[in-house]
PDB file of C-alpha atoms in Angstrom:
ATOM      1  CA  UNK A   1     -49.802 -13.161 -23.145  1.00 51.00           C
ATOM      2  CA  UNK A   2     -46.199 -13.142 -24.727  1.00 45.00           C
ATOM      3  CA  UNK A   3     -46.042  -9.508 -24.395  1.00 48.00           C
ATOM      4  CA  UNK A   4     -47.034  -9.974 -20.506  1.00 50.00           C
ATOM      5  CA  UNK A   5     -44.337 -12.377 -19.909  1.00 54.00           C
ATOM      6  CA  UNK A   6     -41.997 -10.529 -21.715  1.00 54.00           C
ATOM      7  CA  UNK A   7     -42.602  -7.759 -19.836  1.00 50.00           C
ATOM      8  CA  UNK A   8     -42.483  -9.906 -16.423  1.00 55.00           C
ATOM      9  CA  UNK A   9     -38.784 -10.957 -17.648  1.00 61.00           C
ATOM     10  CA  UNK A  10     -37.617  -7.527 -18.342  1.00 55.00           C
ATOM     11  CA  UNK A  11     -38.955  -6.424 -14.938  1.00 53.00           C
ATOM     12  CA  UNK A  12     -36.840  -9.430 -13.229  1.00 55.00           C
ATOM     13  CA  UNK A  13     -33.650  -8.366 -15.014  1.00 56.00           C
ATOM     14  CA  UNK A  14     -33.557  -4.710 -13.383  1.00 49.00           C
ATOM     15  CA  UNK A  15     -34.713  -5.667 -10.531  1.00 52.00           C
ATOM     16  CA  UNK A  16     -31.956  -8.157 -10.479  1.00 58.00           C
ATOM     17  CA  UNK A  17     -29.351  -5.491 -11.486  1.00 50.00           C
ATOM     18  CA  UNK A  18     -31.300  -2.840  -9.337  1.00 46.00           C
ATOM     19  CA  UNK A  19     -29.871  -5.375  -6.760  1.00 46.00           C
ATOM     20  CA  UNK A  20     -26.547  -5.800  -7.471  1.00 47.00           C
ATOM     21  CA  UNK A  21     -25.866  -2.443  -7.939  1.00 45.00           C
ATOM     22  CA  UNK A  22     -27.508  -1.651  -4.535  1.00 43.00           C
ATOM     23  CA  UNK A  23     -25.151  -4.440  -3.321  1.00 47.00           C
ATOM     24  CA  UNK A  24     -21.349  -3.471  -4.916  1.00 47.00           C
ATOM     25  CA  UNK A  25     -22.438   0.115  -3.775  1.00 44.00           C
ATOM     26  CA  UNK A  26     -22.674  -1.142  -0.105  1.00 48.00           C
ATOM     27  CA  UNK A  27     -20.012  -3.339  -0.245  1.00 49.00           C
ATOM     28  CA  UNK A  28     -17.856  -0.514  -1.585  1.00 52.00           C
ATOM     29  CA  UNK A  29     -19.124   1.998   1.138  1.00 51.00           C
ATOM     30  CA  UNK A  30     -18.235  -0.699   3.796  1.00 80.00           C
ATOM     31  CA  UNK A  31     -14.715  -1.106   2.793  1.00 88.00           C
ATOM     32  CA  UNK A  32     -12.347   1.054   4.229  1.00 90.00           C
ATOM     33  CA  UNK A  33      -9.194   1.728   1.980  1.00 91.00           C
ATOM     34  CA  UNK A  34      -6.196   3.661   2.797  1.00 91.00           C
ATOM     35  CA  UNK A  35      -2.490   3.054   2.612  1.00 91.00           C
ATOM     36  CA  UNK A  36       0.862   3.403   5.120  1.00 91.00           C
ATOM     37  CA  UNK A  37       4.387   3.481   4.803  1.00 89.00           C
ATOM     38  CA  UNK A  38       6.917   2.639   7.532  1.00 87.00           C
ATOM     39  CA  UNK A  39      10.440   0.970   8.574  1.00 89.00           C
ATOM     40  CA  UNK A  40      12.102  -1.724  10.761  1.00 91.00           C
ATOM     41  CA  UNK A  41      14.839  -3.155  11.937  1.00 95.00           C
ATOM     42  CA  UNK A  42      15.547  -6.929  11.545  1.00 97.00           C
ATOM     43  CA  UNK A  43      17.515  -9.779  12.944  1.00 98.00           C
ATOM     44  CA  UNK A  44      17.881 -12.886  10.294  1.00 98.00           C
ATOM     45  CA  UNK A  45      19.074 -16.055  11.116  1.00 97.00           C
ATOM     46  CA  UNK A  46      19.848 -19.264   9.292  1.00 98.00           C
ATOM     47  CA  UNK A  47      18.715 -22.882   9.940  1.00 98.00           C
ATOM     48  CA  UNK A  48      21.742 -23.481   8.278  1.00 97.00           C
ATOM     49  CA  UNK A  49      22.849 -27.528   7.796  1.00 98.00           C
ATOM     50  CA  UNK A  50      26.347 -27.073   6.808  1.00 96.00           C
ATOM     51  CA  UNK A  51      28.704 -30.306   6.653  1.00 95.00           C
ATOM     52  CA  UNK A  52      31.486 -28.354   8.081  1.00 95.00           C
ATOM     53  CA  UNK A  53      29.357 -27.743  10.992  1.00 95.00           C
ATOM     54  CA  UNK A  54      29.880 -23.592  11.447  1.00 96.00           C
ATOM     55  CA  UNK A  55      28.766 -21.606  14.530  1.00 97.00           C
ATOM     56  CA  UNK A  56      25.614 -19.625  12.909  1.00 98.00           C
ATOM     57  CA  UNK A  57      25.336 -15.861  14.374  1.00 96.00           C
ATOM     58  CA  UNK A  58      22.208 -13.815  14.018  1.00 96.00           C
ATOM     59  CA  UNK A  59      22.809 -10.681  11.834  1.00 97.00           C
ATOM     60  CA  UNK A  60      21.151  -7.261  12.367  1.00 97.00           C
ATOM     61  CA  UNK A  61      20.337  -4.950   9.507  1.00 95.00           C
ATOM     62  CA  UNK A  62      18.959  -1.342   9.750  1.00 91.00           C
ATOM     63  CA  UNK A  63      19.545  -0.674   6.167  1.00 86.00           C
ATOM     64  CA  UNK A  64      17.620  -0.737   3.983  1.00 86.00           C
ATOM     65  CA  UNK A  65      14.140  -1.563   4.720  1.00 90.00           C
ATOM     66  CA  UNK A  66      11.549   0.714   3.323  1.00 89.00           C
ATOM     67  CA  UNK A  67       7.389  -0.399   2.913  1.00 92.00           C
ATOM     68  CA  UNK A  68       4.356   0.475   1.672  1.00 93.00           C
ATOM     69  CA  UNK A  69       0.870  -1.130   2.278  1.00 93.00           C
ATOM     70  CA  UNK A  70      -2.519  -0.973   0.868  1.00 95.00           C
ATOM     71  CA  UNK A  71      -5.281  -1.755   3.445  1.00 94.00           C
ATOM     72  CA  UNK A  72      -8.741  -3.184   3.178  1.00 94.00           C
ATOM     73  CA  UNK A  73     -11.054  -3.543   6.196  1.00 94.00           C
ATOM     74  CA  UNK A  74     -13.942  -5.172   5.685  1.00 93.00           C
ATOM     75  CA  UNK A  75     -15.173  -4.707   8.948  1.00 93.00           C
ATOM     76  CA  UNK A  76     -14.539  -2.967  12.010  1.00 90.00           C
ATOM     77  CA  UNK A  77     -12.091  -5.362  13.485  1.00 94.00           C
ATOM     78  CA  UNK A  78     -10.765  -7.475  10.063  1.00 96.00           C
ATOM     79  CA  UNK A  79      -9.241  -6.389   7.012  1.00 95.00           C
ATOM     80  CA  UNK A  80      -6.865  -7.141   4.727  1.00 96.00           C
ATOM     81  CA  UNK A  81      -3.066  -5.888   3.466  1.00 96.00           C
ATOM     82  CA  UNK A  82      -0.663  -6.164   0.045  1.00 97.00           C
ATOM     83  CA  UNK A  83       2.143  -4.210  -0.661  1.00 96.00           C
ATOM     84  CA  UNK A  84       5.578  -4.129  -1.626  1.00 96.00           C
ATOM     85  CA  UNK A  85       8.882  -3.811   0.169  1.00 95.00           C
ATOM     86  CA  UNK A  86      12.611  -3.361   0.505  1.00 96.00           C
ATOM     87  CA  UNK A  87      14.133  -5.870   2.869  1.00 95.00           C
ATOM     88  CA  UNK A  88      17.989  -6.493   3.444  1.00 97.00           C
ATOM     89  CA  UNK A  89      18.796 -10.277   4.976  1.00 97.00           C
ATOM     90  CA  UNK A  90      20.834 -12.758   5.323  1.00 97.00           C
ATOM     91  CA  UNK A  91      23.523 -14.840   8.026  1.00 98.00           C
ATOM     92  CA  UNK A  92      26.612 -15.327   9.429  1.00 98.00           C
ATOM     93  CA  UNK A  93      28.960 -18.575   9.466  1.00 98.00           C
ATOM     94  CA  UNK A  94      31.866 -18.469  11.705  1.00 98.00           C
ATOM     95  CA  UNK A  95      34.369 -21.842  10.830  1.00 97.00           C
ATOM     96  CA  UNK A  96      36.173 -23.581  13.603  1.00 95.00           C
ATOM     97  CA  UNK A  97      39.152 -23.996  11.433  1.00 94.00           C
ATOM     98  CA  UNK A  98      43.019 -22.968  10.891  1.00 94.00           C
ATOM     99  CA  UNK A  99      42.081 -19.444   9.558  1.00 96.00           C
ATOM    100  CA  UNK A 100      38.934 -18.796  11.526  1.00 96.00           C
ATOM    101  CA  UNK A 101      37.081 -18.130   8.572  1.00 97.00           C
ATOM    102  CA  UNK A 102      33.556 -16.275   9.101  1.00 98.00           C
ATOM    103  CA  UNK A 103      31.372 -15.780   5.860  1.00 98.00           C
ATOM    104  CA  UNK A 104      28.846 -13.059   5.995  1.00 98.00           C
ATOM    105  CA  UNK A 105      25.917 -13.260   3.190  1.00 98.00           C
ATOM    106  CA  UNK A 106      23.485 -10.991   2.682  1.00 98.00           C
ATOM    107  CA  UNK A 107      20.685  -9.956  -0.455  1.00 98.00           C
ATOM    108  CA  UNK A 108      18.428  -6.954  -1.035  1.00 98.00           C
ATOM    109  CA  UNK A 109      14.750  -8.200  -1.325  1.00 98.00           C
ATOM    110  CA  UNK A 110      12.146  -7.081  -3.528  1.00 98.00           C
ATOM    111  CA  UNK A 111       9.293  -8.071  -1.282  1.00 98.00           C
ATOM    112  CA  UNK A 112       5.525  -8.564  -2.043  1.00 98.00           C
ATOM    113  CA  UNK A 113       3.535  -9.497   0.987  1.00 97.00           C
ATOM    114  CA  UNK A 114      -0.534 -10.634   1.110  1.00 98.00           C
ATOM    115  CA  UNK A 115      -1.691 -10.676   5.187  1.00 97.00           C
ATOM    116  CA  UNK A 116      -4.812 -10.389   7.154  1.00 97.00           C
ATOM    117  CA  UNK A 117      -5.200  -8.899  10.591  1.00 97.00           C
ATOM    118  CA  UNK A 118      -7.628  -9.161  13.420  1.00 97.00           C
ATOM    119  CA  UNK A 119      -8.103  -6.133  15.867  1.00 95.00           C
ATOM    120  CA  UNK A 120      -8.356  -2.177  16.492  1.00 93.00           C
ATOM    121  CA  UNK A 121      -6.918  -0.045  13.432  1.00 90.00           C
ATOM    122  CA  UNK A 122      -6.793   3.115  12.234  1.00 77.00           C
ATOM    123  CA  UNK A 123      -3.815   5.698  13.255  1.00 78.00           C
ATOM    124  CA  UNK A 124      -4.615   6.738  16.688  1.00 83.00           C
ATOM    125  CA  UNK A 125      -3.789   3.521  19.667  1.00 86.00           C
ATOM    126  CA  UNK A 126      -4.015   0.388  16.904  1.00 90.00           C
ATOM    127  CA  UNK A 127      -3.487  -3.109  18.715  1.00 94.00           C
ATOM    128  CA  UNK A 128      -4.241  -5.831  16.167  1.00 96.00           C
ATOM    129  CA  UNK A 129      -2.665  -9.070  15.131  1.00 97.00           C
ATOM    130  CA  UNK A 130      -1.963  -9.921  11.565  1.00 97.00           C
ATOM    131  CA  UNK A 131      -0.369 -12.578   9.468  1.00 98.00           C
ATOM    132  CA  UNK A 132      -0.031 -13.921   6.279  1.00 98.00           C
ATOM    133  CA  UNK A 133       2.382 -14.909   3.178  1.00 98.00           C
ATOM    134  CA  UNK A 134       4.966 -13.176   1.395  1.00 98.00           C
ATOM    135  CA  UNK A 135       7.401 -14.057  -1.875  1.00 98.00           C
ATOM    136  CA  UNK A 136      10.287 -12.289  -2.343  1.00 98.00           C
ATOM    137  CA  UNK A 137      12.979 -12.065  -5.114  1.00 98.00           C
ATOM    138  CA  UNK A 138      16.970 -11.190  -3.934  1.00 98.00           C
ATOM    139  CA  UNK A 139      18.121  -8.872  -6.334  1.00 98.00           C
ATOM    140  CA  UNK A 140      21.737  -7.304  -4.763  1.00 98.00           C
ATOM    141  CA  UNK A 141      23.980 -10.622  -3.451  1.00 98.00           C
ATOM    142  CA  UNK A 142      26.847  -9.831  -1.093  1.00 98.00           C
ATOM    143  CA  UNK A 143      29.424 -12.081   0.148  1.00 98.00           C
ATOM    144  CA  UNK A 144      32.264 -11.605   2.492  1.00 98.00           C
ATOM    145  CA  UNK A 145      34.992 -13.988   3.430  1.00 98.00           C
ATOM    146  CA  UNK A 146      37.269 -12.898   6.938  1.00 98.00           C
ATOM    147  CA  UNK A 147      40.499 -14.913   8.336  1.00 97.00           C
ATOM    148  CA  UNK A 148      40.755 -13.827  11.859  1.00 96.00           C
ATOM    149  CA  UNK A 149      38.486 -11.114  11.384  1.00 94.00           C
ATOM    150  CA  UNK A 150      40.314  -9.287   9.111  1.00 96.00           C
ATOM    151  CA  UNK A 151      38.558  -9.122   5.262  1.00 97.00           C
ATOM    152  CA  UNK A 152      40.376 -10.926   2.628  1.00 97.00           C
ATOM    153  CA  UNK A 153      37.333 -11.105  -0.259  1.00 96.00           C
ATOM    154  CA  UNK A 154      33.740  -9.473  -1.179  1.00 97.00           C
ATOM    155  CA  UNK A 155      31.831 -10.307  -3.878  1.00 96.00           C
ATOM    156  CA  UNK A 156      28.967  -9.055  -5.044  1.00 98.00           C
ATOM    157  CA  UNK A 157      26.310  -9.244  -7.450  1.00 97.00           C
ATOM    158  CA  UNK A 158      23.182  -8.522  -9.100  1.00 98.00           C
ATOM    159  CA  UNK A 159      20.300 -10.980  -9.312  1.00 97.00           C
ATOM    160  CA  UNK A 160      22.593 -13.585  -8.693  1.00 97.00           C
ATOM    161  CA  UNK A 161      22.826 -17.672  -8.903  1.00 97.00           C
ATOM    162  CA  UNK A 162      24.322 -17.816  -5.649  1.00 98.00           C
ATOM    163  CA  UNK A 163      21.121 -17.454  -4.005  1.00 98.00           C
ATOM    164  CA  UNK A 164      17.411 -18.541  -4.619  1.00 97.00           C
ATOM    165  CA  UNK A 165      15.603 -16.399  -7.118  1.00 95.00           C
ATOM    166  CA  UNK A 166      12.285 -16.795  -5.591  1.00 96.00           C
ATOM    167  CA  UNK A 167      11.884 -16.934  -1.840  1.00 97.00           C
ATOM    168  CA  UNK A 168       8.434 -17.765  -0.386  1.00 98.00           C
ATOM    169  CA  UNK A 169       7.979 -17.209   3.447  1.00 98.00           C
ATOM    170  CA  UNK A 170       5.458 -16.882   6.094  1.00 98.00           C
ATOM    171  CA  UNK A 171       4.908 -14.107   8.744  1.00 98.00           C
ATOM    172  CA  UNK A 172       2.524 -13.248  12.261  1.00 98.00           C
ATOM    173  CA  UNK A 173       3.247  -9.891  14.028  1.00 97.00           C
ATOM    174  CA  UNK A 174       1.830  -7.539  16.244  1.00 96.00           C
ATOM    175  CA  UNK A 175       0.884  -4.011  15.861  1.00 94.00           C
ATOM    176  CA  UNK A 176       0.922  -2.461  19.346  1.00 94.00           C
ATOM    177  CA  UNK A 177      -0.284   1.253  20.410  1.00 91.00           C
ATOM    178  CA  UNK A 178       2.706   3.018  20.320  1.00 89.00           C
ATOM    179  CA  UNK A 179       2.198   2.127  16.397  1.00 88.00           C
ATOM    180  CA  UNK A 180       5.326  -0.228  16.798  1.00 92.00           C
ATOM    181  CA  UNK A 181       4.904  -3.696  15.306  1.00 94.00           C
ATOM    182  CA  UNK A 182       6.588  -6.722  15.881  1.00 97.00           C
ATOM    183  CA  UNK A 183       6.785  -9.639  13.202  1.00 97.00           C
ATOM    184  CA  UNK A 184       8.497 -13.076  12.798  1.00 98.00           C
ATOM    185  CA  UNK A 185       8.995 -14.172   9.533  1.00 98.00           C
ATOM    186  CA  UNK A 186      10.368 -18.035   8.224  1.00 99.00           C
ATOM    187  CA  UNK A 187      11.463 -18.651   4.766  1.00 98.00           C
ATOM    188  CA  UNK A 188      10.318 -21.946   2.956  1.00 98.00           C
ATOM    189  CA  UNK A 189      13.088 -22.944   0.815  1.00 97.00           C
ATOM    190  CA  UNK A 190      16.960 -22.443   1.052  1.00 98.00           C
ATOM    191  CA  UNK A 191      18.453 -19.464   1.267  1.00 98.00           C
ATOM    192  CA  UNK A 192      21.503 -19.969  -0.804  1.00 98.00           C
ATOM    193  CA  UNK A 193      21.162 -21.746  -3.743  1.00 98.00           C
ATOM    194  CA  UNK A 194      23.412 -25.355  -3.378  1.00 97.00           C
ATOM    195  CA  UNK A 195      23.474 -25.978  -6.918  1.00 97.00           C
ATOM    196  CA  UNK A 196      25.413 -23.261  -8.315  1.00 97.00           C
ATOM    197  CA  UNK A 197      28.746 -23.635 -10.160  1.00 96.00           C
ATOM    198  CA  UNK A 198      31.101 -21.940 -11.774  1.00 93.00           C
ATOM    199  CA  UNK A 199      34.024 -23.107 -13.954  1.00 93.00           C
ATOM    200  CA  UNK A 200      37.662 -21.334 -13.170  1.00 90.00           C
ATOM    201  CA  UNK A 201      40.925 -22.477 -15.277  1.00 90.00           C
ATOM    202  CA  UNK A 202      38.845 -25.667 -16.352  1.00 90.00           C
ATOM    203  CA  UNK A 203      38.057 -26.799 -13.164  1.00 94.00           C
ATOM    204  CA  UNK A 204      34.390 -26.530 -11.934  1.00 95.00           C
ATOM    205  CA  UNK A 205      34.010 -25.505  -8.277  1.00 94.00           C
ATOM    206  CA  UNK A 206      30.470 -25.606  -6.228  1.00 96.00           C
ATOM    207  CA  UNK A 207      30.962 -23.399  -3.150  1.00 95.00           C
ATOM    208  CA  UNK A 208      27.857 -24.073  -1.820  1.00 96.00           C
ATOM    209  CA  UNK A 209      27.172 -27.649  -2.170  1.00 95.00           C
ATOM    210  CA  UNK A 210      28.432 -28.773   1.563  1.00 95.00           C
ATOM    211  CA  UNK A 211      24.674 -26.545   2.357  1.00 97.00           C
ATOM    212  CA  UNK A 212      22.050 -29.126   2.674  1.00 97.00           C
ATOM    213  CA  UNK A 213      19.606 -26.396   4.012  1.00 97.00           C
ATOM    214  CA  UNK A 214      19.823 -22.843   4.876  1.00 98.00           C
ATOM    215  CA  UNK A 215      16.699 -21.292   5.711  1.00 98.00           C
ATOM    216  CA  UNK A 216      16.378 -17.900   7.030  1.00 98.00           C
ATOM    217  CA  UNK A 217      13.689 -17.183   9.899  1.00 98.00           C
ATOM    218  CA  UNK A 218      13.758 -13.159  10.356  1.00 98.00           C
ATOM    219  CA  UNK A 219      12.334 -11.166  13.706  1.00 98.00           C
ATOM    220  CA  UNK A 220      11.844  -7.610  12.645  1.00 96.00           C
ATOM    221  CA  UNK A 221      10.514  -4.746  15.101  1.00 96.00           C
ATOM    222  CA  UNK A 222       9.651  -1.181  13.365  1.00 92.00           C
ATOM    223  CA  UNK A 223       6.706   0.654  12.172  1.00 86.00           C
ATOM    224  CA  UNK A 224       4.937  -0.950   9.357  1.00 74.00           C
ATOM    225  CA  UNK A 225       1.371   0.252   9.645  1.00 75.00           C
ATOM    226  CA  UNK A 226       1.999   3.925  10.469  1.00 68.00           C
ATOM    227  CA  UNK A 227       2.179   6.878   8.495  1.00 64.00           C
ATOM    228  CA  UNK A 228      -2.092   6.591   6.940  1.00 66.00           C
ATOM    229  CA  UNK A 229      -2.729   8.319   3.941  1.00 66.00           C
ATOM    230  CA  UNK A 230      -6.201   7.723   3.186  1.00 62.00           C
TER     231      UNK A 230
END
């Protein structure tokens, strides 16, 4: 009798495993994995509450934005993205004052996004929409000061304090046929970081703490999912 049920058991463990085997190996065959590389163009902008009231002008980059993503579709019309990115933004301030003072900032972005997207893939006439999350991490700061458009400072700096190490954001896009895609893209927290300091001949100065927000929403247009390697 013990050796019966004992036997029963064992025979309800591999079938068990016989089953999730059978399942992972289905699961695995469904999944279609494959990766692309691509490029874009972007226009950032600021939300930018400054207590000396600036005119805020979009900025357009070409340089340097450089992607890779890994794709998983699950099914025929869903799937899933990651990846990693180059990404340069940032905004322009232009001061009514006696010098006309216009300060351009821009960072280099390390950027990790995690998406979904709903539609036709695959490399010949896609049309899907996606959307998701992303976090990036500025690590190449620029700053330029002009007085009546002529260039009086420039600093710059790596992994700086001036802005917001970690910047968490939130995209939806397009992919259209001609395997262009279209994407808007708005950043959670502030931009530049309102809190830095720095002490010159004793004196401490905060450049940044007339910002009481400065987030950046971003409208890119490029080729992100092109490019397959499978």
């Amino acid at each position: 009798m013990l050796a019966s049920t004992s036997k029963n058991n064992t025979m309800k463990k591999l079938i068990f495993v016989a089953v999730v085997l059978l399942f992972a190996t289905n699961t695995k065959a469904q999944i279609k994995t494959y990766s692309t590389s691509g490029f874009d163009f972007i226009l950032s902008y600021a939300l930018l509450d400054d207590t000396l009231n600036p005119n805020v002008i979009p900025r357009f980059s070409c340089f340097l934005h450089i992607n890779q993503n890994f794709h998983f579709d699950v099914a025929k019309h869903f799937g899933l993205f990651t990846g990693y990115g180059v990404r340069n933004i940032g905004f322009i301030a232009k001061y009514n004052d006696a010098l006309n003072t216009t300060k351009k900032y821009r960072t280099y972005n390390f950027s990790v996004p995690f998406g979904f997207k709903i539609g036709t893939f695959g490399d010949k006439d896609p049309f899907f929409f996606f959307a998701g999350a992303a976090l990036d991490i500025p690590f190449h700061f620029k700053e330029k000061t002009f007085w009546d458009n002529k260039k009086v400072s420039k600093n710059t700096e790596w992994l700086s304090d001036r802005v917001n190490l970690l910047q968490p954001s939130a995209f939806i896009g397009f992919t259209f046929p001609n395997k262009s895609s279209l994407k808007i893209q708005y950043f959670f927290l502030d931009y530049i970081n309102r809190n830095y300091s720095y002490t010159e001949s004793g004196t401490t100065y905060q450049p940044y703490g007339r910002f009481n927000a400065s987030n950046i929403i971003a409208i890119s247009y490029g080729r992100y999912f092109t490019g397959i390697k499978k």
